[in-house]
mmCIF file of C-alpha atoms and ligand atoms in Angstrom:
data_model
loop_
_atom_site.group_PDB
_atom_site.id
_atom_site.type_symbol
_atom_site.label_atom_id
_atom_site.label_comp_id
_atom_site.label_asym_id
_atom_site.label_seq_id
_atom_site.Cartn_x
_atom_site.Cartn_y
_atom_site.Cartn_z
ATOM 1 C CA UNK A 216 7.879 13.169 -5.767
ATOM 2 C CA UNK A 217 9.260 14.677 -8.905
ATOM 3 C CA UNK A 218 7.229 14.165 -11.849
ATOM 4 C CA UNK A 219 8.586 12.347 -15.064
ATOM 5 C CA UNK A 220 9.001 15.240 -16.941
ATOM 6 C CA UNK A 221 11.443 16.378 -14.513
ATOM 7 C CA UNK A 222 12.855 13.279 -14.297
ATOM 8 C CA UNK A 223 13.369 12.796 -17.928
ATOM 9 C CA UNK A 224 14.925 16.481 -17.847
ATOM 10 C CA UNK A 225 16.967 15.361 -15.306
ATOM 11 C CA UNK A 226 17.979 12.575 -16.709
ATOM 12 C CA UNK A 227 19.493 14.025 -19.982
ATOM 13 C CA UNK A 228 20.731 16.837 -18.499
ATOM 14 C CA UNK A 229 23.098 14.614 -16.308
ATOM 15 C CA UNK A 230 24.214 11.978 -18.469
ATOM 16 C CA UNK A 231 21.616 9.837 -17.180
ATOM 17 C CA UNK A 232 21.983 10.279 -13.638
ATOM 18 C CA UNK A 233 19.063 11.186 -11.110
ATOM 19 C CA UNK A 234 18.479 12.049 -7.919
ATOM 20 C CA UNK A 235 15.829 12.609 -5.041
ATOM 21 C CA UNK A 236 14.139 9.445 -4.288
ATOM 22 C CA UNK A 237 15.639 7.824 -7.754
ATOM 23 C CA UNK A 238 19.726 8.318 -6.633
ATOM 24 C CA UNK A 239 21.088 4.890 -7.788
ATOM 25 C CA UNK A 240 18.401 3.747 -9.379
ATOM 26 C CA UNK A 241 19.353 1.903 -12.787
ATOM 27 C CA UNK A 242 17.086 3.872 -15.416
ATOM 28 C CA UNK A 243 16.467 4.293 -18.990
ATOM 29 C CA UNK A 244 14.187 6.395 -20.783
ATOM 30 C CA UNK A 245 11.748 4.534 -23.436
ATOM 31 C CA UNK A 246 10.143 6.330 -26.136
ATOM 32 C CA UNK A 247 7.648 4.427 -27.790
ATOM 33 C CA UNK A 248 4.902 5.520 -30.369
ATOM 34 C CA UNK A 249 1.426 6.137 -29.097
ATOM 35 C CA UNK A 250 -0.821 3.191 -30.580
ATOM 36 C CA UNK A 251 -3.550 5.823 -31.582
ATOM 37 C CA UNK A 252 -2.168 9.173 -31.616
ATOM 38 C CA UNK A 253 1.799 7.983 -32.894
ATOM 39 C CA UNK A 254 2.972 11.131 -30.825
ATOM 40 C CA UNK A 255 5.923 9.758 -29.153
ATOM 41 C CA UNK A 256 5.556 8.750 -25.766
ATOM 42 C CA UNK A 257 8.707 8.872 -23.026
ATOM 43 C CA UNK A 258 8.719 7.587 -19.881
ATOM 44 C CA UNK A 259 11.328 6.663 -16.921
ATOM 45 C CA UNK A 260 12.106 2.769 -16.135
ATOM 46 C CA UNK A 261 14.292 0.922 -14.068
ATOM 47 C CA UNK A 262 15.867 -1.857 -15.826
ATOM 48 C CA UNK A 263 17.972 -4.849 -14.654
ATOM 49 C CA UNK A 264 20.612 -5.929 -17.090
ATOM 50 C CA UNK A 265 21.081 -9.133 -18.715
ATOM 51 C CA UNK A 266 23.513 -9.464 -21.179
ATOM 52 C CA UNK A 267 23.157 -7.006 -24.171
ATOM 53 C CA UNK A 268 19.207 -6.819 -23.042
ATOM 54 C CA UNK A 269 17.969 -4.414 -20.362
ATOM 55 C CA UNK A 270 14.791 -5.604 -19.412
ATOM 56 C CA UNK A 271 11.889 -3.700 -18.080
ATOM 57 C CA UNK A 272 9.034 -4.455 -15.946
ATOM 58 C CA UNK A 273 4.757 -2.929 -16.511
ATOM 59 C CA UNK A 274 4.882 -2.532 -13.308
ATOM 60 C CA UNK A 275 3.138 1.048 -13.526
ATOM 61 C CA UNK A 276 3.553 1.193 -9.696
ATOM 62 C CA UNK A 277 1.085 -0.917 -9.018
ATOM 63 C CA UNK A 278 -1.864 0.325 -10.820
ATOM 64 C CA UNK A 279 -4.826 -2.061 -11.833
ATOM 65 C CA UNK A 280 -3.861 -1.154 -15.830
ATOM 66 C CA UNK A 281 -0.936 -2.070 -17.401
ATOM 67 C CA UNK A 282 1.116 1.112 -18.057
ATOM 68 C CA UNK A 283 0.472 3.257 -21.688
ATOM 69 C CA UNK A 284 4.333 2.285 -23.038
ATOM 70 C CA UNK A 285 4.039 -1.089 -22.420
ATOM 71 C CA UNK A 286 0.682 -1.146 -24.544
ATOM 72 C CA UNK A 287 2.224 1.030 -26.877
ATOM 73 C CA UNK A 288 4.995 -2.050 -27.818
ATOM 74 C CA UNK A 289 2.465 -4.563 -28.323
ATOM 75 C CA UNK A 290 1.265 -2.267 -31.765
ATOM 76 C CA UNK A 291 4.505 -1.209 -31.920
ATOM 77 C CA UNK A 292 7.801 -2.888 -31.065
ATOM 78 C CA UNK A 293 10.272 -0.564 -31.993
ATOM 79 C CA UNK A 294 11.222 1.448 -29.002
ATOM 80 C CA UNK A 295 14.410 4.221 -28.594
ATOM 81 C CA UNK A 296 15.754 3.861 -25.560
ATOM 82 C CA UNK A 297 18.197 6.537 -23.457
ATOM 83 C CA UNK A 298 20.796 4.987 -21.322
ATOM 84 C CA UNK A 299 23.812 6.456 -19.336
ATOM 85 C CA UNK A 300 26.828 5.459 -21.529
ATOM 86 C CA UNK A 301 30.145 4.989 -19.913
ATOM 87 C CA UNK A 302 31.596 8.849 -20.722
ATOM 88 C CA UNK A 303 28.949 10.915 -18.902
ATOM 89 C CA UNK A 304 26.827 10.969 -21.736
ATOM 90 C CA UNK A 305 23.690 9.709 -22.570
ATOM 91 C CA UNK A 306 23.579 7.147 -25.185
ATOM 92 C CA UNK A 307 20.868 6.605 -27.649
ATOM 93 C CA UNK A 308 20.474 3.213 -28.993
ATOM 94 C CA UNK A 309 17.016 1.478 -31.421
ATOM 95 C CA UNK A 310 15.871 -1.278 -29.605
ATOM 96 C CA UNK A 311 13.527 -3.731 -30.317
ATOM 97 C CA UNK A 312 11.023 -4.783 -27.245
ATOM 98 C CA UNK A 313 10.249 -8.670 -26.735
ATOM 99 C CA UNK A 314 7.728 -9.317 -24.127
ATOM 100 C CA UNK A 315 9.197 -12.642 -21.688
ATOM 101 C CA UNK A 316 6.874 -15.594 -21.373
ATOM 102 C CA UNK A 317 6.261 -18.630 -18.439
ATOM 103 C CA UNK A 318 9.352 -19.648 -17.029
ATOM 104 C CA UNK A 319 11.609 -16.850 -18.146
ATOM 105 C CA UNK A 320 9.764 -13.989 -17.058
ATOM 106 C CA UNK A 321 8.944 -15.224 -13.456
ATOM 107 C CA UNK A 322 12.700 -16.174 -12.983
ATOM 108 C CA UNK A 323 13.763 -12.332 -14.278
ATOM 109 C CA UNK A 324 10.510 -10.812 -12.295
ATOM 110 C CA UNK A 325 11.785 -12.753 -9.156
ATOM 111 C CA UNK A 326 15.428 -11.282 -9.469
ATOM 112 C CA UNK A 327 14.119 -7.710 -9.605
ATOM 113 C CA UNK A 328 12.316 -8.334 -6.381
ATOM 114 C CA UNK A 329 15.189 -9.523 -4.746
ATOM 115 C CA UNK A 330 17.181 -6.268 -5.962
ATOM 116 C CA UNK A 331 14.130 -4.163 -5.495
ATOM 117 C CA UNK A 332 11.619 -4.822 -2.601
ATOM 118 C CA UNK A 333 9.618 -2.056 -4.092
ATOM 119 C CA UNK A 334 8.542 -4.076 -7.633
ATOM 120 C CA UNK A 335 7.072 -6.751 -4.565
ATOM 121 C CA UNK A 336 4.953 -4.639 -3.232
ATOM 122 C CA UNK A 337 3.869 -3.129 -6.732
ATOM 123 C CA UNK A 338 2.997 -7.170 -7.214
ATOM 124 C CA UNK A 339 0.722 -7.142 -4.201
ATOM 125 C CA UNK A 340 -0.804 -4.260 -4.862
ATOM 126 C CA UNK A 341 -2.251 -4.842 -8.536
ATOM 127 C CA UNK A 342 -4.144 -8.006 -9.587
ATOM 128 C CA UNK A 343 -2.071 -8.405 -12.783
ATOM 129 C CA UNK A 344 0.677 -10.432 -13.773
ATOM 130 C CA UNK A 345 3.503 -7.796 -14.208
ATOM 131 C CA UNK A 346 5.038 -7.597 -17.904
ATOM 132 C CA UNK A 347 8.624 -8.135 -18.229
ATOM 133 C CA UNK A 348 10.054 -6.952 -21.325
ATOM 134 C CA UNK A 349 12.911 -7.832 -23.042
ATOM 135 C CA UNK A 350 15.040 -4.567 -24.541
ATOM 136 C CA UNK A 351 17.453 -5.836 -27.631
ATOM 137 C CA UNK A 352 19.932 -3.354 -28.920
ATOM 138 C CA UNK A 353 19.791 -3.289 -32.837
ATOM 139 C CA UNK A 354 22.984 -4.838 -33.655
ATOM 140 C CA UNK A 355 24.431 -3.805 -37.192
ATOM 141 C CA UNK A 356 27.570 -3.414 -38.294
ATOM 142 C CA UNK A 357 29.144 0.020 -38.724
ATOM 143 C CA UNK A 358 28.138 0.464 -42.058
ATOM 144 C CA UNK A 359 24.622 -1.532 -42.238
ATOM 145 C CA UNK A 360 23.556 0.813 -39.607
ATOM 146 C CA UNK A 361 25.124 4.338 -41.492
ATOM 147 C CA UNK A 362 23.077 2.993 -44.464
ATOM 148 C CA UNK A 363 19.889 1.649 -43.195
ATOM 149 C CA UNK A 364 20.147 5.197 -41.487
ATOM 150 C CA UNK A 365 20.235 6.888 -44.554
ATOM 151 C CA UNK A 366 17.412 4.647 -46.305
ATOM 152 C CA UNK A 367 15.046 5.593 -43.509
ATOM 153 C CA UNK A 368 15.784 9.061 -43.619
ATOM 154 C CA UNK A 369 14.867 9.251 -47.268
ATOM 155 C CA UNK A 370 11.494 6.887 -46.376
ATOM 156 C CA UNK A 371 10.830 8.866 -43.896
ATOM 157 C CA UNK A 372 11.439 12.635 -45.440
ATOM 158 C CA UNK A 373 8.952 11.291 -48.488
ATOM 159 C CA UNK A 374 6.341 10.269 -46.063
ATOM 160 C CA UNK A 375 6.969 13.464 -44.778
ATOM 161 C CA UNK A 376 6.343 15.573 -47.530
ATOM 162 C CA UNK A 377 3.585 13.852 -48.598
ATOM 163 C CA UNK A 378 1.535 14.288 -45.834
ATOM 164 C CA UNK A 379 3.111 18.166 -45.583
ATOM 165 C CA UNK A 380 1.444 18.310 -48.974
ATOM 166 C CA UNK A 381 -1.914 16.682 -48.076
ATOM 167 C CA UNK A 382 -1.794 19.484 -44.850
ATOM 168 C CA UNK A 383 -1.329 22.203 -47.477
ATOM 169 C CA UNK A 384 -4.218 21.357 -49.536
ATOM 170 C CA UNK A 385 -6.342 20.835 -46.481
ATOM 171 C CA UNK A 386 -5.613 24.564 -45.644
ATOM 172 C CA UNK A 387 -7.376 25.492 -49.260
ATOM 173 C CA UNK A 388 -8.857 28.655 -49.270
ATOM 174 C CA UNK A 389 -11.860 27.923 -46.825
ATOM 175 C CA UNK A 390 -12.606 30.075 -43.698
ATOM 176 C CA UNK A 391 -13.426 26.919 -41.470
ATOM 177 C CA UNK A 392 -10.521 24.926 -40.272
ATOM 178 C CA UNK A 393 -11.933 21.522 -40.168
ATOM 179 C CA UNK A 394 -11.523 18.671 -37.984
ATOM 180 C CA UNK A 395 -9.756 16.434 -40.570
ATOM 181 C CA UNK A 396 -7.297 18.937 -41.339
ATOM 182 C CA UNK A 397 -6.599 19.536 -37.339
ATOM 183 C CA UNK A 398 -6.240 15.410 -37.066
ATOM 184 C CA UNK A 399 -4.179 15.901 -39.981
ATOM 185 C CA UNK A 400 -2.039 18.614 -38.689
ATOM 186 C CA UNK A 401 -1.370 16.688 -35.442
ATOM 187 C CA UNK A 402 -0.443 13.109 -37.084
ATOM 188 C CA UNK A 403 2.166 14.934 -38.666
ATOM 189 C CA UNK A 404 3.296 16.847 -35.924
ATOM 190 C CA UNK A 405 3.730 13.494 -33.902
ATOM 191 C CA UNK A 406 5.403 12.080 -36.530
ATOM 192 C CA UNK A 407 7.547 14.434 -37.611
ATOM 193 C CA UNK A 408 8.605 14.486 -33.550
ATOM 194 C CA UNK A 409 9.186 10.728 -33.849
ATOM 195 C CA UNK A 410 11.585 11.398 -36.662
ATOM 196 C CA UNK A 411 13.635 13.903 -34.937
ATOM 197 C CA UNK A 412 13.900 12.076 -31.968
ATOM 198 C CA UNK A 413 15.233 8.970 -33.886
ATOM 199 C CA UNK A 414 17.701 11.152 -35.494
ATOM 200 C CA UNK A 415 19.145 13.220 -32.887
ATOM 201 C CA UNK A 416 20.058 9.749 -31.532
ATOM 202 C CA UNK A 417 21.489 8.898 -34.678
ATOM 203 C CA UNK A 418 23.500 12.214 -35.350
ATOM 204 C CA UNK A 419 25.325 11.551 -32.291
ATOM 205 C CA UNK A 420 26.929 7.993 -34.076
ATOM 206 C CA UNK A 421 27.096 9.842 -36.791
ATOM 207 C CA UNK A 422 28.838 12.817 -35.363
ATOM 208 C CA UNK A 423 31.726 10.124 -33.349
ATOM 209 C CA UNK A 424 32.406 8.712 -36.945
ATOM 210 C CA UNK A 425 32.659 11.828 -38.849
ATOM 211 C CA UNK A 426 34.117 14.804 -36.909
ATOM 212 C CA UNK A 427 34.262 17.037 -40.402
ATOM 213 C CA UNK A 428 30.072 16.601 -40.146
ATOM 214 C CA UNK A 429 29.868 18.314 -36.291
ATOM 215 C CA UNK A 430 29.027 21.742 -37.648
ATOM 216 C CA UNK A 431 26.363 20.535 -40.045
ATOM 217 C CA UNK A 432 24.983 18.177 -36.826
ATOM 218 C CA UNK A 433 25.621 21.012 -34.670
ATOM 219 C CA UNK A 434 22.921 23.061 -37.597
ATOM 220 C CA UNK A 435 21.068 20.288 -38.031
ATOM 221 C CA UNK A 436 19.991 19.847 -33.802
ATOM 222 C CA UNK A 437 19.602 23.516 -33.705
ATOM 223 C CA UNK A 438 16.782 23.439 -36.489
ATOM 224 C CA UNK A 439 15.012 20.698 -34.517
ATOM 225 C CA UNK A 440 14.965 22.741 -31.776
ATOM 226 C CA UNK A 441 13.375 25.618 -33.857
ATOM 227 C CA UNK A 442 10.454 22.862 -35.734
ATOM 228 C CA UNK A 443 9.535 21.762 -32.340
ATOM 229 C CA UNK A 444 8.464 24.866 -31.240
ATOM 230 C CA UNK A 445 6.869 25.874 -34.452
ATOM 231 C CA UNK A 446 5.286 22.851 -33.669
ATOM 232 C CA UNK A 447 4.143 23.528 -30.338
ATOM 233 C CA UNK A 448 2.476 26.895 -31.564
ATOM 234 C CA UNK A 449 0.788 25.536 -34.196
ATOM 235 C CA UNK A 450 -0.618 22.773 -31.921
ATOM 236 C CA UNK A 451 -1.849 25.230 -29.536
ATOM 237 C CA UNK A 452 -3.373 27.443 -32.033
ATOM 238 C CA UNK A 453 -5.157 24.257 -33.265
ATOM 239 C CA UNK A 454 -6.978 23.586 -29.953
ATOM 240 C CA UNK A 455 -10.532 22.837 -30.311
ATOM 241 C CA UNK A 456 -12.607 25.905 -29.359
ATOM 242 C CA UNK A 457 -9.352 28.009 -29.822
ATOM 243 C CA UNK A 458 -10.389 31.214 -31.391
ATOM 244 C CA UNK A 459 -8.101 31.987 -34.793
ATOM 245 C CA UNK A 460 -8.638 32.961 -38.028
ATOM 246 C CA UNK A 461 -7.914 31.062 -41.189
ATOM 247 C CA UNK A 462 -5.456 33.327 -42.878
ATOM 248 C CA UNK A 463 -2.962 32.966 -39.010
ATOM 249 C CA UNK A 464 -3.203 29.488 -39.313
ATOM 250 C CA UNK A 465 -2.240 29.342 -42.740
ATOM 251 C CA UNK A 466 0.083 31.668 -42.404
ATOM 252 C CA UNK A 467 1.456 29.861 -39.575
ATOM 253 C CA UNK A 468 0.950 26.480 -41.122
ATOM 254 C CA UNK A 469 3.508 28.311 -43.935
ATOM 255 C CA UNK A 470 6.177 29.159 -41.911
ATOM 256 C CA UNK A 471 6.222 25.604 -40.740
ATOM 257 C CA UNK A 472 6.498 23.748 -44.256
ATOM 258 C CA UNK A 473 8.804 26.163 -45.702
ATOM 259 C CA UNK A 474 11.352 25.912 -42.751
ATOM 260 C CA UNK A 475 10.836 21.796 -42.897
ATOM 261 C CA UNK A 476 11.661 22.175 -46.638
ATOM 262 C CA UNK A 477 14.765 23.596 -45.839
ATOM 263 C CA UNK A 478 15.827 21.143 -43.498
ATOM 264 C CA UNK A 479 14.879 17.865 -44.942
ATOM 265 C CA UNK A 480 16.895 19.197 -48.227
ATOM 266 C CA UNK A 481 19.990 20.362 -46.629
ATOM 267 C CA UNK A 482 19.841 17.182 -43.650
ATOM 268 C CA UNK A 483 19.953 14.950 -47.270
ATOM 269 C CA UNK A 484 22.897 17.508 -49.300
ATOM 270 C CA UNK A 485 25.138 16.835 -46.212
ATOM 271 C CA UNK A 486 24.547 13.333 -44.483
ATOM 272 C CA UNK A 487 23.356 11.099 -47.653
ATOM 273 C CA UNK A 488 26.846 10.866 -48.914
ATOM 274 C CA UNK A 489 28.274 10.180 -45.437
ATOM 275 C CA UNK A 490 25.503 7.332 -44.447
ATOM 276 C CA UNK A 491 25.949 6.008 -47.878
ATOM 277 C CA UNK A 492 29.609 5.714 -47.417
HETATM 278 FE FE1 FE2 B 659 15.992 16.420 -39.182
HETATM 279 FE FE1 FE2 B 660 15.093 14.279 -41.144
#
């Protein structure tokens, strides 16, 4: 059985389509935010349809805990979700997770059952009442949705830099990397993953509206590529009991904050007029 990473590579590497023992499943990829950590989180699920909603079931294959995304929405509602879009592409849309009560969850648990003798068994298996969870699209108009886009950039590029600066002064001139700057290091990391995420679902909207902005988008997806590596090397070199010495991390740390400078200014020169119509 193919693991979820390869799933979820799978997945967006084939406009949403799997195969193996998933062909013709109906799936869509949540990413929610980890209740502790706030690293982003992203997991397979099969969905059923209902309306504008896709609704997804806790089922975690029949395990005795309710599964880590579904915990993650009860601290944190907001959840992107990946779905094969009509064009061979995948689709990217905010979504905001409602968790069904009584009579209206049994009657959507008992349809997926029908459809899907599999979620049954998952029922017999675990002692718990299986979540059903209620996807809803985000539904803004054209223009609420370029601007409330751009506001949140901006919110979130400030947060950003603050806590950039608060790593920075952490790094200081002491030998000893300390915990709190490591925990410090990390939330941002997750964070800052968060943000791309959110926006590389966002650039492609952005992208169908404004053709003239595909080369800065085209830039702009390229540079996350680069941060999320940077990222990935400064994690590792992080790694409790990692041997490193302070002047590679902070050279490290750096090279990180002075390529996220560069992006976060020129992602504002060239979208904020766009988004702000
Ligand atoms: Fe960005
Ligand atoms: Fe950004």
């Amino acid at each position: 059985m193919a693991g979820n990473a390869d799933v979820i590579e799978e997945f967006r590497a084939n406009g949403g389509q799997v195969g193996g023992w998933l062909t013709g499943a109906p799936l869509v990829l949540l990413t929610t935010a980890g209740r502790r950590t706030g690293r982003p989180h992203t997991t397979p699920a099969v969905y059923l349809r209902d309306g504008d909603r896709y609704l997804v079931f806790a089922s975690n294959a029949g395990g005795p805990e309710h599964p880590s995304w579904y915990r993650n929405i009860l601290a944190s509602p907001q959840v992107t979700m990946e779905v094969a879009g009509a064009d061979g592409t995948v689709r990217i849309l905010a979504t905001l997770a409602v968790p069904l009560e009584g009579a209206e969850r049994d009657k959507y648990w008992e349809q997926q059952c029908a459809i899907d003798p599999a979620f049954r068994a998952y029922e017999e298996q675990t002692g718990r009442v299986i979540p059903v969870v209620a996807l809803i699209p985000l539904e803004l108009s054209a223009t609420e949705r370029r601007r409330a886009v751009g506001e949140q950039l901006l919110r979130h590029h400030a947060d950003l830099r603050a806590q950039l600066e608060r790593v920075r002064d952490g790094l200081g001139g002491t030998a000893d990397l300390g915990e709190q700057l490591r925990t410090r290091c990390l939330t941002y990391c997750y964070g800052l993953q968060l943000h791309h995420t959110r926006e590389d679902g966002a650039f492609t909207a952005l992208e169908a509206q404004f053709p003239e902005l595909a080369p800065v988008v085209e830039r702009l997806r390229a540079e996350h590529r680069v941060v999320e590596r940077g990222l990935a090397e400064l994690e590792a070199l992080l790694q409790p009991g990692r041997s490193r010495d302070a002047a590679e991390v902070r050279a490290e740390v750096e090279r990180v904050v002075t390529g996220l400078e560069e992006h976060f200014a020129y992602e504002e020169e060239h979208l904020l007029p766009a988004l702000r119509g």
